[in-house]
Coordinates of C-alpha atoms and ligand atoms in Angstrom, one line a residue:
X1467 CA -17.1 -36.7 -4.2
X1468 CA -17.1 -34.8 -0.9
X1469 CA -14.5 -34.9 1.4
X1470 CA -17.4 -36.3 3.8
X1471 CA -18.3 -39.4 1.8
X1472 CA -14.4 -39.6 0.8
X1473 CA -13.6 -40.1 4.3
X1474 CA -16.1 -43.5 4.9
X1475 CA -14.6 -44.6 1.4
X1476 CA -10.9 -44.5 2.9
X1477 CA -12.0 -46.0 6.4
X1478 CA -14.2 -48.9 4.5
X1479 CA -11.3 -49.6 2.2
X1480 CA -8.9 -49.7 5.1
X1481 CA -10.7 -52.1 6.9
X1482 CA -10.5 -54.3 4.3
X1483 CA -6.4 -54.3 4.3
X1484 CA -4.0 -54.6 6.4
X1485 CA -1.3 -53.1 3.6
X1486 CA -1.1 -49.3 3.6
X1487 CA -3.2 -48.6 0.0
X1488 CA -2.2 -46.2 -2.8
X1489 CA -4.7 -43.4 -3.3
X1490 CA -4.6 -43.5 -7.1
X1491 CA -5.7 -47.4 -7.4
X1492 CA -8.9 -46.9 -4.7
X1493 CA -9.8 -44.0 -5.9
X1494 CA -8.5 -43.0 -9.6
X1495 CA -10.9 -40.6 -10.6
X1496 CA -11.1 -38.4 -7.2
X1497 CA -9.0 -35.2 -7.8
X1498 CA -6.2 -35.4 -5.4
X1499 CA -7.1 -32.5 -3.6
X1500 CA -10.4 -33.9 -2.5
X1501 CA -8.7 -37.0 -1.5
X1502 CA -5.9 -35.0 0.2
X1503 CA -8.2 -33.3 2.2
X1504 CA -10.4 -36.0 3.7
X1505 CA -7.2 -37.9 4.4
X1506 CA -5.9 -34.9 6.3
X1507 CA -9.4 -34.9 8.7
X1508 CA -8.3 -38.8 9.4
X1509 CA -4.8 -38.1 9.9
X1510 CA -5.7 -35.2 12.5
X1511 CA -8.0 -37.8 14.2
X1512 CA -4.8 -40.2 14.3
X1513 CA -7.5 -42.4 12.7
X1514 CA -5.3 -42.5 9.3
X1515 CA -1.4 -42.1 8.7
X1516 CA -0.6 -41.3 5.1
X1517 CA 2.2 -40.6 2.8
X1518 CA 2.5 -38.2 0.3
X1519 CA 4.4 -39.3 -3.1
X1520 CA 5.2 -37.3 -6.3
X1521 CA 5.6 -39.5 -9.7
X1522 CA 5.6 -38.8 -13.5
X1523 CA 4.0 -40.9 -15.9
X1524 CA 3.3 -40.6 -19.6
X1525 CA -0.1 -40.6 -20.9
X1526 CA -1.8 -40.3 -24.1
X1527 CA -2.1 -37.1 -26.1
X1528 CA -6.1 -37.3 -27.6
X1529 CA -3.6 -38.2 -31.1
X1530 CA -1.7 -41.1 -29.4
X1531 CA -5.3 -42.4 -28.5
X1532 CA -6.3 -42.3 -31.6
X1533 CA -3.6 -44.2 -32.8
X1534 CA -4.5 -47.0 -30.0
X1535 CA -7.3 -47.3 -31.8
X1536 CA -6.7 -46.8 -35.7
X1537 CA -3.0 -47.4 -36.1
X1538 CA 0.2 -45.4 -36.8
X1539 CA 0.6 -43.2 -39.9
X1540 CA 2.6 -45.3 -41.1
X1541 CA 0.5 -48.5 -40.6
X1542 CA -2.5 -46.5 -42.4
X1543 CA -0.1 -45.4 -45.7
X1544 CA 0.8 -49.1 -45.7
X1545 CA -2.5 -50.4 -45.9
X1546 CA -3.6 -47.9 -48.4
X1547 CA -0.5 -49.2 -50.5
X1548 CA -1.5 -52.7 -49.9
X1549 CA -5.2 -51.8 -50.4
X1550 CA -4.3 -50.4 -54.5
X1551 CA -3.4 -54.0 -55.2
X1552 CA -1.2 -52.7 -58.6
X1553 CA 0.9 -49.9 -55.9
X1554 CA -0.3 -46.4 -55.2
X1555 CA 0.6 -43.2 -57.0
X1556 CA 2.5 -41.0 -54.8
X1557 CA 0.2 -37.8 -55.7
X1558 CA -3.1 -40.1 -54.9
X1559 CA -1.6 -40.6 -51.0
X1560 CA -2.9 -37.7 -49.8
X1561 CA -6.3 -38.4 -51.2
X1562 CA -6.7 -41.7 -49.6
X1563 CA -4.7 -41.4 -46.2
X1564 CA -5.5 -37.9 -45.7
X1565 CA -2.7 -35.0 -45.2
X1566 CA -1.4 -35.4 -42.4
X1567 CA -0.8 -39.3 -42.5
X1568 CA 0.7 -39.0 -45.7
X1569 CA 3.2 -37.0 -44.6
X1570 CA 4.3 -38.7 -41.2
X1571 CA 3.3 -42.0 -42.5
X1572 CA 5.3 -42.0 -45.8
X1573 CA 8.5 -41.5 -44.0
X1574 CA 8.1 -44.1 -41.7
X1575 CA 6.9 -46.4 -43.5
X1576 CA 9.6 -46.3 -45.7
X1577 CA 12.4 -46.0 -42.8
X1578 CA 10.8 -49.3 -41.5
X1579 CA 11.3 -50.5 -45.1
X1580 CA 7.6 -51.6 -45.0
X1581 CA 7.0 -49.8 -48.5
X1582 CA 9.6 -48.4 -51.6
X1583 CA 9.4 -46.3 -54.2
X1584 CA 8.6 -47.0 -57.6
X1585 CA 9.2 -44.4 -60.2
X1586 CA 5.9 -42.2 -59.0
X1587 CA 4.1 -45.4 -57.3
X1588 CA 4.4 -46.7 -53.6
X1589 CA 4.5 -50.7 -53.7
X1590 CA 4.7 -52.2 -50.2
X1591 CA 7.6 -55.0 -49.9
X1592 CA 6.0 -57.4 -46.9
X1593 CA 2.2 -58.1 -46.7
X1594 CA 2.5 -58.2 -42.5
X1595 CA 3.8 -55.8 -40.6
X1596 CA 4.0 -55.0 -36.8
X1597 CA 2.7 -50.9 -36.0
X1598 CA 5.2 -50.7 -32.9
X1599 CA 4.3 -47.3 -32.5
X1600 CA 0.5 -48.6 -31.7
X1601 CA 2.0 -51.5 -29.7
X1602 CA 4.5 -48.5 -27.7
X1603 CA 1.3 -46.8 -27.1
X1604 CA -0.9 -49.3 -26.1
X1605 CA 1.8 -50.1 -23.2
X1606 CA 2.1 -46.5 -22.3
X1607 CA -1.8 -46.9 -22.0
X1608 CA -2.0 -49.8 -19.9
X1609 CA 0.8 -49.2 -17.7
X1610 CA 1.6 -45.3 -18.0
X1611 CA 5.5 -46.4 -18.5
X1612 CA 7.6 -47.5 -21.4
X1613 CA 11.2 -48.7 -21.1
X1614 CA 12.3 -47.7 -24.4
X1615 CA 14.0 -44.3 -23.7
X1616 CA 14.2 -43.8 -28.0
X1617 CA 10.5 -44.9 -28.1
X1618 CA 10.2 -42.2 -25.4
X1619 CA 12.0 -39.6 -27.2
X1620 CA 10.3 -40.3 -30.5
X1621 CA 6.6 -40.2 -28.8
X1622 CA 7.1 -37.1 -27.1
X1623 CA 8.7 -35.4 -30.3
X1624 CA 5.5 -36.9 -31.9
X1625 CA 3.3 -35.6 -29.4
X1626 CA 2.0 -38.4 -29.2
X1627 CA 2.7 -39.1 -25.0
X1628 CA 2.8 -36.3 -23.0
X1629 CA 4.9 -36.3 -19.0
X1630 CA 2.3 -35.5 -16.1
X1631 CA 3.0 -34.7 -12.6
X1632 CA 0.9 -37.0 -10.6
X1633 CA 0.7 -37.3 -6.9
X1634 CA -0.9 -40.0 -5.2
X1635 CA -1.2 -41.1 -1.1
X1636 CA -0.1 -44.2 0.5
X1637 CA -2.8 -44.6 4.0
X1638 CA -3.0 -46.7 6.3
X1639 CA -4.7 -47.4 9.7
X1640 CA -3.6 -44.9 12.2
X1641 CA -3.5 -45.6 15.8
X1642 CA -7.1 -44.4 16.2
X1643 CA -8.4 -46.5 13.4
X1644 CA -12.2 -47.3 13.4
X1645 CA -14.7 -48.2 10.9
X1646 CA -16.7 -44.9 11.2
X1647 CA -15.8 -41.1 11.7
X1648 CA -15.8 -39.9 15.3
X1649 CA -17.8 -37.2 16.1
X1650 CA -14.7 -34.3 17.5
X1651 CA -16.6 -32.1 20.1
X1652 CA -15.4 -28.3 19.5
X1653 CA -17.1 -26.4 22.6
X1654 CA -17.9 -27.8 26.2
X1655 CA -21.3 -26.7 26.0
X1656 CA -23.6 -26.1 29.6
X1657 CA -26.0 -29.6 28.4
X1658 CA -22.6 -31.6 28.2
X1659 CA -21.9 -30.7 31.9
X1660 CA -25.1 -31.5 33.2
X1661 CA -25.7 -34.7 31.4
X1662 CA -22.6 -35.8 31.5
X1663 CA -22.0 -36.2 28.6
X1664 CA -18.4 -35.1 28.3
X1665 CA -17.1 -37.8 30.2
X1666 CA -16.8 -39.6 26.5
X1667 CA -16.9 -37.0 24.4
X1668 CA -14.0 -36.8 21.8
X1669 CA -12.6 -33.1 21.4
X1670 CA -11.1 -31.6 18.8
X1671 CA -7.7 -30.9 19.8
X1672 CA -6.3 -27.4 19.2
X1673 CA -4.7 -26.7 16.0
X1674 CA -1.7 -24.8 17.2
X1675 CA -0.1 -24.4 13.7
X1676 CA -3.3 -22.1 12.6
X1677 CA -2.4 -18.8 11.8
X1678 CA -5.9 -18.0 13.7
X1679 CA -8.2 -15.1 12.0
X1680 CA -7.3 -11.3 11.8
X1681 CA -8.4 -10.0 14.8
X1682 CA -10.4 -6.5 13.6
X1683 CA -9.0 -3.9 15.1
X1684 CA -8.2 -0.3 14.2
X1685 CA -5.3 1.3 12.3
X1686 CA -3.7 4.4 12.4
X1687 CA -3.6 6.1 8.6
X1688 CA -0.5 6.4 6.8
X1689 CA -0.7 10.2 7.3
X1690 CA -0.9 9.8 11.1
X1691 CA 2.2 7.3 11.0
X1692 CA 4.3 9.5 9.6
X1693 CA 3.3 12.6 11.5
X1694 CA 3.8 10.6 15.1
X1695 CA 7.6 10.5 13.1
X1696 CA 7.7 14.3 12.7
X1697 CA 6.6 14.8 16.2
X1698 CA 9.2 12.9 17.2
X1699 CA 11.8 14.7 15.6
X1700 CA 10.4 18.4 16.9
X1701 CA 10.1 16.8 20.7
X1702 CA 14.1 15.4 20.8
X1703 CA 14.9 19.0 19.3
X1704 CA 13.2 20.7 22.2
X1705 CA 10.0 22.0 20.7
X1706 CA 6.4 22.3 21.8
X1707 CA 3.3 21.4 19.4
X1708 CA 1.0 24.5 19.1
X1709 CA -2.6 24.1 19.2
X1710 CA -3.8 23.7 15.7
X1711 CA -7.8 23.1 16.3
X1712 CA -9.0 26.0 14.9
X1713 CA -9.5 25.1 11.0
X1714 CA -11.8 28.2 11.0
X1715 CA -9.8 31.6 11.2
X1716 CA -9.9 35.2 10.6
X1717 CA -8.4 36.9 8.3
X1718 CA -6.8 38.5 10.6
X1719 CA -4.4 35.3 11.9
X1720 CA -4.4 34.0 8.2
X1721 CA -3.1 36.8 6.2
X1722 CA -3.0 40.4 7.8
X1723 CA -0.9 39.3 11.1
X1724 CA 1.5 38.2 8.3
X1725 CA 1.3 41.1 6.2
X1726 CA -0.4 39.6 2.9
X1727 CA -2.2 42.8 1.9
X1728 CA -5.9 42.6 1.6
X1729 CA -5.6 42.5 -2.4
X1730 CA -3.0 39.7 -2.4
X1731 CA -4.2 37.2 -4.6
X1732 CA -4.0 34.1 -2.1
X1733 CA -7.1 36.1 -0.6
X1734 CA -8.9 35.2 -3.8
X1735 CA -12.1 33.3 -3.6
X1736 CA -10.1 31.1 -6.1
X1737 CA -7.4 30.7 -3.9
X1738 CA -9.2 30.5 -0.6
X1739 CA -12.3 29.2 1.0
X1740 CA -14.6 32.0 2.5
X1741 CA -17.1 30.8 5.5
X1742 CA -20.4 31.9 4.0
X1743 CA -22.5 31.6 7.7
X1744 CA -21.1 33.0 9.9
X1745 CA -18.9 35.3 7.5
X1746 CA -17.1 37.4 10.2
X1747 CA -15.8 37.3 13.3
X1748 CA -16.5 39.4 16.4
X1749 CA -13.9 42.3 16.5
X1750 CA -11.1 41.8 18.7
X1751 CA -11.0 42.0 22.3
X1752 CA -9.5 41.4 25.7
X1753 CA -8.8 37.8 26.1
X1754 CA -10.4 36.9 29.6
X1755 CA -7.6 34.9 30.7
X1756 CA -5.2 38.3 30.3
X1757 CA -7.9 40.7 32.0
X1758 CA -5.8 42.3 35.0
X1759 CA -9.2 43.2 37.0
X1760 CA -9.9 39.4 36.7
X1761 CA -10.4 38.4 40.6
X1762 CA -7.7 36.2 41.4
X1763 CA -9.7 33.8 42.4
X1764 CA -11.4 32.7 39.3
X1765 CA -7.9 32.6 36.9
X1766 CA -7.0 29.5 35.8
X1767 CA -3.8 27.9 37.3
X1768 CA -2.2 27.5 34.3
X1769 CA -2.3 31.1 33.2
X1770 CA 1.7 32.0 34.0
X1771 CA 1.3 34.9 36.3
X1772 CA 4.5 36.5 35.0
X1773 CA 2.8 36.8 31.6
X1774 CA 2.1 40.8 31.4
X1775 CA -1.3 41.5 29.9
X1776 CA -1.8 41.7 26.2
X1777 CA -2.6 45.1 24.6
X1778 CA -5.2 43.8 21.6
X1779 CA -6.2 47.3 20.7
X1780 CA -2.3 48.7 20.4
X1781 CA -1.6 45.0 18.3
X1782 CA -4.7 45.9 15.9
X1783 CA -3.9 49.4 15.2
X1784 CA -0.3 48.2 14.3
X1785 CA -0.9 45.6 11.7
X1786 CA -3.5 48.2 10.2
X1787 CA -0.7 50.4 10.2
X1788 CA 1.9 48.9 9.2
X1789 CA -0.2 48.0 6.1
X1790 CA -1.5 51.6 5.8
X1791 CA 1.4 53.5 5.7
X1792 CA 4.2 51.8 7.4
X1793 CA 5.9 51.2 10.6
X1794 CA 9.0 49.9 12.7
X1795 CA 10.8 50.8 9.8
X1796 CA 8.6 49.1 7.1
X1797 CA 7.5 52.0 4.0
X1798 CA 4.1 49.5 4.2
X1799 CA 1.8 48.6 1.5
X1800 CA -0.2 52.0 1.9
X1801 CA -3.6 51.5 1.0
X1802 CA -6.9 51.8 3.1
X1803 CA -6.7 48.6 5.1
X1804 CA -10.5 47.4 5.6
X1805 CA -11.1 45.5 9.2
X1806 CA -14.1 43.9 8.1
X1807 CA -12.0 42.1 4.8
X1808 CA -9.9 41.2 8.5
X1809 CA -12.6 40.1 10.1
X1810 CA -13.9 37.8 7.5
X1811 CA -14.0 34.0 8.5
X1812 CA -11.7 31.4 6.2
X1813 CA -10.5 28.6 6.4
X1814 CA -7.1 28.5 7.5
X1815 CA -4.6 28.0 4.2
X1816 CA -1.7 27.3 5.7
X1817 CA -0.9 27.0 9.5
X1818 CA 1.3 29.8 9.9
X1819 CA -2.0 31.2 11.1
X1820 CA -1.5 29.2 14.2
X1821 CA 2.1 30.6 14.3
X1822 CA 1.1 34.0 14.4
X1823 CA -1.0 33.7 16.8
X1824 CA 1.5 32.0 19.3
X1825 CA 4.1 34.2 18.3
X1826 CA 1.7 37.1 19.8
X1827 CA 1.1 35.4 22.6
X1828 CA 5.0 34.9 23.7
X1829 CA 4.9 38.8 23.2
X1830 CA 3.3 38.6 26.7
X1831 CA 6.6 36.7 27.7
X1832 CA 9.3 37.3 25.2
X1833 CA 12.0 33.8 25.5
X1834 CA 13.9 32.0 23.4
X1835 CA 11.4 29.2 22.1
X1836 CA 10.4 26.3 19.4
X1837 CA 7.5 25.7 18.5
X1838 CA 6.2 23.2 16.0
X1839 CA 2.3 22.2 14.4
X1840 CA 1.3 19.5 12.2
X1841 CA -2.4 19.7 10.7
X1842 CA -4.7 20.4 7.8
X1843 CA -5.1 23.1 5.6
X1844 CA -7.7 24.2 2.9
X1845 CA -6.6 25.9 -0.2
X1846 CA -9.4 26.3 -3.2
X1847 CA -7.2 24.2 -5.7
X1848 CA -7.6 21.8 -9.1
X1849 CA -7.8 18.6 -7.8
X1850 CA -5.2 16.6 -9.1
X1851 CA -2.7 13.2 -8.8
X1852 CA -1.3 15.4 -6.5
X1853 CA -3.0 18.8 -5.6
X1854 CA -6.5 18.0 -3.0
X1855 CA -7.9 20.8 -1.2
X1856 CA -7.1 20.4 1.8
X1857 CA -3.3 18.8 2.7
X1858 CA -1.5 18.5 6.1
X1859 CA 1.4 20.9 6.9
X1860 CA 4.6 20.7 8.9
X1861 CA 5.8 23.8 10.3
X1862 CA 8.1 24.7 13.2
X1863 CA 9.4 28.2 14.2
X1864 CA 12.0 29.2 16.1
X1865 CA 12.5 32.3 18.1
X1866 CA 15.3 33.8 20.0
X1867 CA 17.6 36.8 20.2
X1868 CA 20.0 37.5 17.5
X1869 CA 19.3 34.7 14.9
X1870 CA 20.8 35.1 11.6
X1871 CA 20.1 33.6 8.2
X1872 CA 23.0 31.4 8.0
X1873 CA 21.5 29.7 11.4
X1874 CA 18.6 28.9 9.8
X1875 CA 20.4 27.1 7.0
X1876 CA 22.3 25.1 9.7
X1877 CA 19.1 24.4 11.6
X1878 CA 17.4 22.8 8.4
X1879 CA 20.6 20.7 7.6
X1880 CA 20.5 19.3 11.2
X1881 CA 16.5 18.7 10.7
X1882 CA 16.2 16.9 7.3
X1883 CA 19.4 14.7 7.9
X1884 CA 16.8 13.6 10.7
X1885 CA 14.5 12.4 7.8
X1886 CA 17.4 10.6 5.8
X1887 CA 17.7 13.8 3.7
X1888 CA 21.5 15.2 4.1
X1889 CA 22.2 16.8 0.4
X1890 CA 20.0 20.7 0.6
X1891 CA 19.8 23.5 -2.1
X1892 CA 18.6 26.8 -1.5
X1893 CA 16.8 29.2 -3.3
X1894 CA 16.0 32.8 -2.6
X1895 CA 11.8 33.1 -2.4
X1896 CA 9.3 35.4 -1.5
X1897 CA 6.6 35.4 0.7
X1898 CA 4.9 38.1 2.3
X1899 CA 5.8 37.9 6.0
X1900 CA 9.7 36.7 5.8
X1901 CA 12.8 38.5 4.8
X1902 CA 14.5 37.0 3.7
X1903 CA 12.7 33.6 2.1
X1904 CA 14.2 30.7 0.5
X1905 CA 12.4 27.8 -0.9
X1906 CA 14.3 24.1 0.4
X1907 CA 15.3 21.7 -2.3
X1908 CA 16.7 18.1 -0.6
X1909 CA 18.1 15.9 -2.8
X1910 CA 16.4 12.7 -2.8
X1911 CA 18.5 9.2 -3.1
X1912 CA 15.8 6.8 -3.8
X1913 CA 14.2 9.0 -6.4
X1914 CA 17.4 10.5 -7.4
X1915 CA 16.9 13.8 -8.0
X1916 CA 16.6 16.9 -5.9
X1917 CA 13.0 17.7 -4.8
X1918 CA 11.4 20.9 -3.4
X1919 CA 10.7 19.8 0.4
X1920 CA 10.1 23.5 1.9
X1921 CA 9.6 26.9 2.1
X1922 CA 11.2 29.4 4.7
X1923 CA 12.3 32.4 6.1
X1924 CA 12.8 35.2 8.6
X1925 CA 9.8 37.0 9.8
X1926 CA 9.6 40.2 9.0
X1927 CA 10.5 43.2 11.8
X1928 CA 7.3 44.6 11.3
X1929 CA 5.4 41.5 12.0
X1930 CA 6.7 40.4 15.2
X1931 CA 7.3 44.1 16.6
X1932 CA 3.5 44.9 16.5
X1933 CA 2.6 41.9 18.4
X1934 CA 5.4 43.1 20.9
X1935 CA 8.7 41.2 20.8
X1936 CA 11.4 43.1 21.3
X1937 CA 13.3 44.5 18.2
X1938 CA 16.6 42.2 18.7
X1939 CA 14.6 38.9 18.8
X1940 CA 14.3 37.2 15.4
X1941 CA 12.0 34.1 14.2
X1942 CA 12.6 32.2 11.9
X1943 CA 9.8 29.8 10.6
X1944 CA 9.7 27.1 7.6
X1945 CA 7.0 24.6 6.4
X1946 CA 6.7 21.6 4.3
X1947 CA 4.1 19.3 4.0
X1948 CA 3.0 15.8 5.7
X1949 CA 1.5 14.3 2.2
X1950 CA 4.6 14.3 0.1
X1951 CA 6.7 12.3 2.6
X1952 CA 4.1 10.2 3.0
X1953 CA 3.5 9.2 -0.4
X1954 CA 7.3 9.0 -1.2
X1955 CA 7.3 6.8 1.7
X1956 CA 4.5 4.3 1.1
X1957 CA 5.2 4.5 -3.0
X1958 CA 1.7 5.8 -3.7
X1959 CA 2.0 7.7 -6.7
X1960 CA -1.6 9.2 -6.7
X1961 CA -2.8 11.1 -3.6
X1962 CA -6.6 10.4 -4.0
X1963 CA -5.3 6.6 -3.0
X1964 CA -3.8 8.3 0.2
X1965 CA -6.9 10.7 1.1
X1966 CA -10.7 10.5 0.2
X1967 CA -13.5 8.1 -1.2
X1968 CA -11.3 6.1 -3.2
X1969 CA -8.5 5.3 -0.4
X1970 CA -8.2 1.1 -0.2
X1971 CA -9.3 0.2 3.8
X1972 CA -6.8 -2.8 3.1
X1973 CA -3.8 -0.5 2.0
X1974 CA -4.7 2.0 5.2
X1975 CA -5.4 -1.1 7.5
X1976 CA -2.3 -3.1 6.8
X1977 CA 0.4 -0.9 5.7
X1978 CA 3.3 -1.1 8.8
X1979 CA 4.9 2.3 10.1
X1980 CA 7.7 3.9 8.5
X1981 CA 10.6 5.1 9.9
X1982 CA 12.1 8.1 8.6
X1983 CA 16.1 7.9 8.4
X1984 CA 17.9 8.1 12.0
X1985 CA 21.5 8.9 12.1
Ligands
LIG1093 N1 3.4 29.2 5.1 C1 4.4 28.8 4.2 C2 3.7 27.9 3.2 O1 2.5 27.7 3.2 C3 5.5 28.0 4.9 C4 6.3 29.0 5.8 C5 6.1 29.0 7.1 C6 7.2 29.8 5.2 C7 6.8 29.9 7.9 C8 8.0 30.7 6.0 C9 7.8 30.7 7.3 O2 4.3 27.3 2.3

């Protein structure tokens, strides 16, 4: 029955009483629910007031029924007994009652002394009994109750009755009563104004206890929460994001300015992907912004005038240098250093590309500075749970006069108690462009165990004097990345559930923001 018919049926049978009416005896064969919910639409029209009540009551298992209507065990083995007129052999019960009653019924019978035992023969000892436990039944039947708490007991353990949760409604006519449902306006419409209609229109009042629809709206990914977190932590330690657009780079900013010779294996097509069109970049040249004979006019404000010019040609000839046969006190890697394998377009596989870069630029204006980027990279990997080929990394550098190593291990203490990590390891690394390296182990409380969180190091003399910087300023630099802080974070196990065509909208949509550790 639909909760629109169900409705007329309570206001009809209402109309009728004056007494407030249990649900179950007007309506016994409606599911509750259905009944629930038409009474609810009355009761928010005030038409209806109604109260809820929870009972148990015993009803019939499909055995007990059967007993209503064919008797007890023991009432069958009785009349089988009376039935063989010269007693029944006990072997021959099973025959005639069937299994199952012999065995119940036997018992019974004989503990109600209805039947005894004669050598192997059954011989019953009344010819009229009572079957209580059909008589028990046929009361829990009629009236879903017995008063008998042993009858109970024994029924149950029979399973014969079984309990049932039942919940039934008591209505009655609310202050709104009326024989038929009123029509509940939802919108004043434009016809309703103009023939005034709405002077006796009824209007649904506002539901304020709705929780109201999701509004859509869009949601910042995981990846980006916890990066705005990281940005955080670089801007209250002073340091200024670096521009990171440029996923495209030479091989010049990517590996050479760093000193990875040009037959390091990260420069392997395996390792690294190669831009097929276009596949090299123009050769250097003057950047227009740092061109002296520039009219005045037409430089940008922005440009700092104190900056001195650039020298891209002296830069160049260093790095091929420095790889070539040495310099600034490097031996070098001394081979024939090819500028087209520099010019060759890739993309960028890890963002100390962008580093280098603004590390040549503050050669124009050598200061103590920090600078910090957060993007993608693209490395030619397996993909696996948790290897994709392209990843986000975290990287800050900091530059200044006279650093040492032991300040950089200070600095990264001071930085990863930021992100609730306050146990670190180090361990002496390599990596082509700092001197020395160490990889960054943190040890990790909720998964406890210590866990590689970074790699870092000084950069080399040779790098950072051929861009310019003056031989007592030192860098140092470190990186870690965005995804594995992210998926500790969030508990994502897998990163294809964090990145790509099998990322859950729902998981990105309503997962909150994390906050790494403050102290
Ligand atoms: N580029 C390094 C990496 O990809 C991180 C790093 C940056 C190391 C700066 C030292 C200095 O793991």
């Amino acid at each position: 029955m639909a909760s629109d018919d169900m409705t007329t049926h309570i206001l009809d049978a209402l109309s009728a009483s004056d007494v407030p009416l249990p649900s179950n005896e007007l309506f016994p064969s409606t599911p509750s629910a259905i009944v629930k919910s038409a009474l609810d639409r009355l009761a928010s029209r005030q038409m209806v007031q109604y109260e809820t009540n929870d009972k148990e009551i015993f009803v019939l298992t499909p055995e007990g029924q059967e007993i209503v209507t064919n008797g007890s065990h023991e009432a069958k083995v009785f009349a089988a007994v009376v039935a063989a007129m010269d007693g029944l052999k006990i072997s021959e019960l099973p025959a005639v009652v069937g299994k199952d009653n012999a065995k119940v019924g036997q018992g019974n019978a004989f503990k109600r002394g209805w039947i005894k035992k004669d050598k192997d023969v059954l011989r019953a000892t009344t010819d009229k009994i009572v079957d209580e436990t059909q008589q028990q039944l046929l009361t829990v039947q009629r009236t879903q109750t017995l008063d008998d708490a042993k009858a109970v007991t024994d029924l149950k353990r029979r399973k014969l009755v079984t309990l049932q949760k039942v919940i039934t409604y008591t209505a009655s006519k609310g202050p709104k009563y009326a024989r038929k449902m009123i029509k509940e306006e939802t919108d004043l419409t434009p016809e309703m104004l103009a023939n005034g209609s709405w002077k006796t229109a009824t209007f649904k009042p506002y539901n304020f206890n709705a929780k109201g629809a999701v509004t859509p709206a869009g949601a910042f990914h995981p990846l980006n929460k916890v990066r705005q977190e990281f940005r955080n932590i670089f801007f209250e330690m002073g340091f200024e994001e670096m521009p990171t657009n440029r996923y495209v780079e030479t091989g010049f900013w990517n590996f050479d300015a760093l000193f990875v010779p040009q037959q390091h294996p990260a420069r392997d097509l395996q390792d690294t992907f190669y831009i097929a069109d276009p596949a090299t970049a123009d050769p250097p040249r003057e950047d227009p912004l740092d061109d002296p004979h520039r009219p005045k006019s037409t430089q940008p404000a922005s440009k700092a005038t104190t900056d001195a010019p650039l020298d891209y040609k002296k830069y160049w000839d260093n790095v091929r240098e420095v790889h070539e046969h040495g310099k600034f006190g490097s031996i070098g890697y001394r081979y024939p250093w090819s500028a087209e394998e520099s010019l060759r377009l890739v993309l960028r596989t890890h963002t100390t590309s962008v580093s280098s870069y603004v590390l040549h630029k503050l050669a124009a204006n050598p200061r103590p500075a920090r600078f910090f980027s957060i993007d993608r990279v693209f490395r030619n990997e397996a993909v696996d749970a948790t290897h994709l080929a392209e990843f986000h990394q975290i990287e800050g550098v900091i530059a200044d006069f006279g650093l040492t190593l032991g300040g950089l291990i200070g600095f990264m203490e001071v930085f990863f108690a930021k992100m609730g990590i306050h146990q670190l390891r180090f361990k002496p690394a390599y990596n082509p462009y700092t001197e020395p390296s160490m990889e960054i182990f943190g040890y990790h409380e909720g998964l406890g165990k210590w866990v590689e969180i970074g790699n870092s190091g000084m950069f080399r003399p040779e790098m950072l004097e051929s861009m310019g910087l003056p031989k007592n300023m030192q860098v140092y630099g470190w990186g870690l990345s965005l995804e594995r802080p992210t998926m500790i974070k969030y508990g994502v196990n897998n990163i294809r559930e964090l990145l790509g065509h099998k990322v859950d909208l729902n998981f990105i949509e309503s997962n909150p923001a994390v906050r790494l550790e403050k102290n």
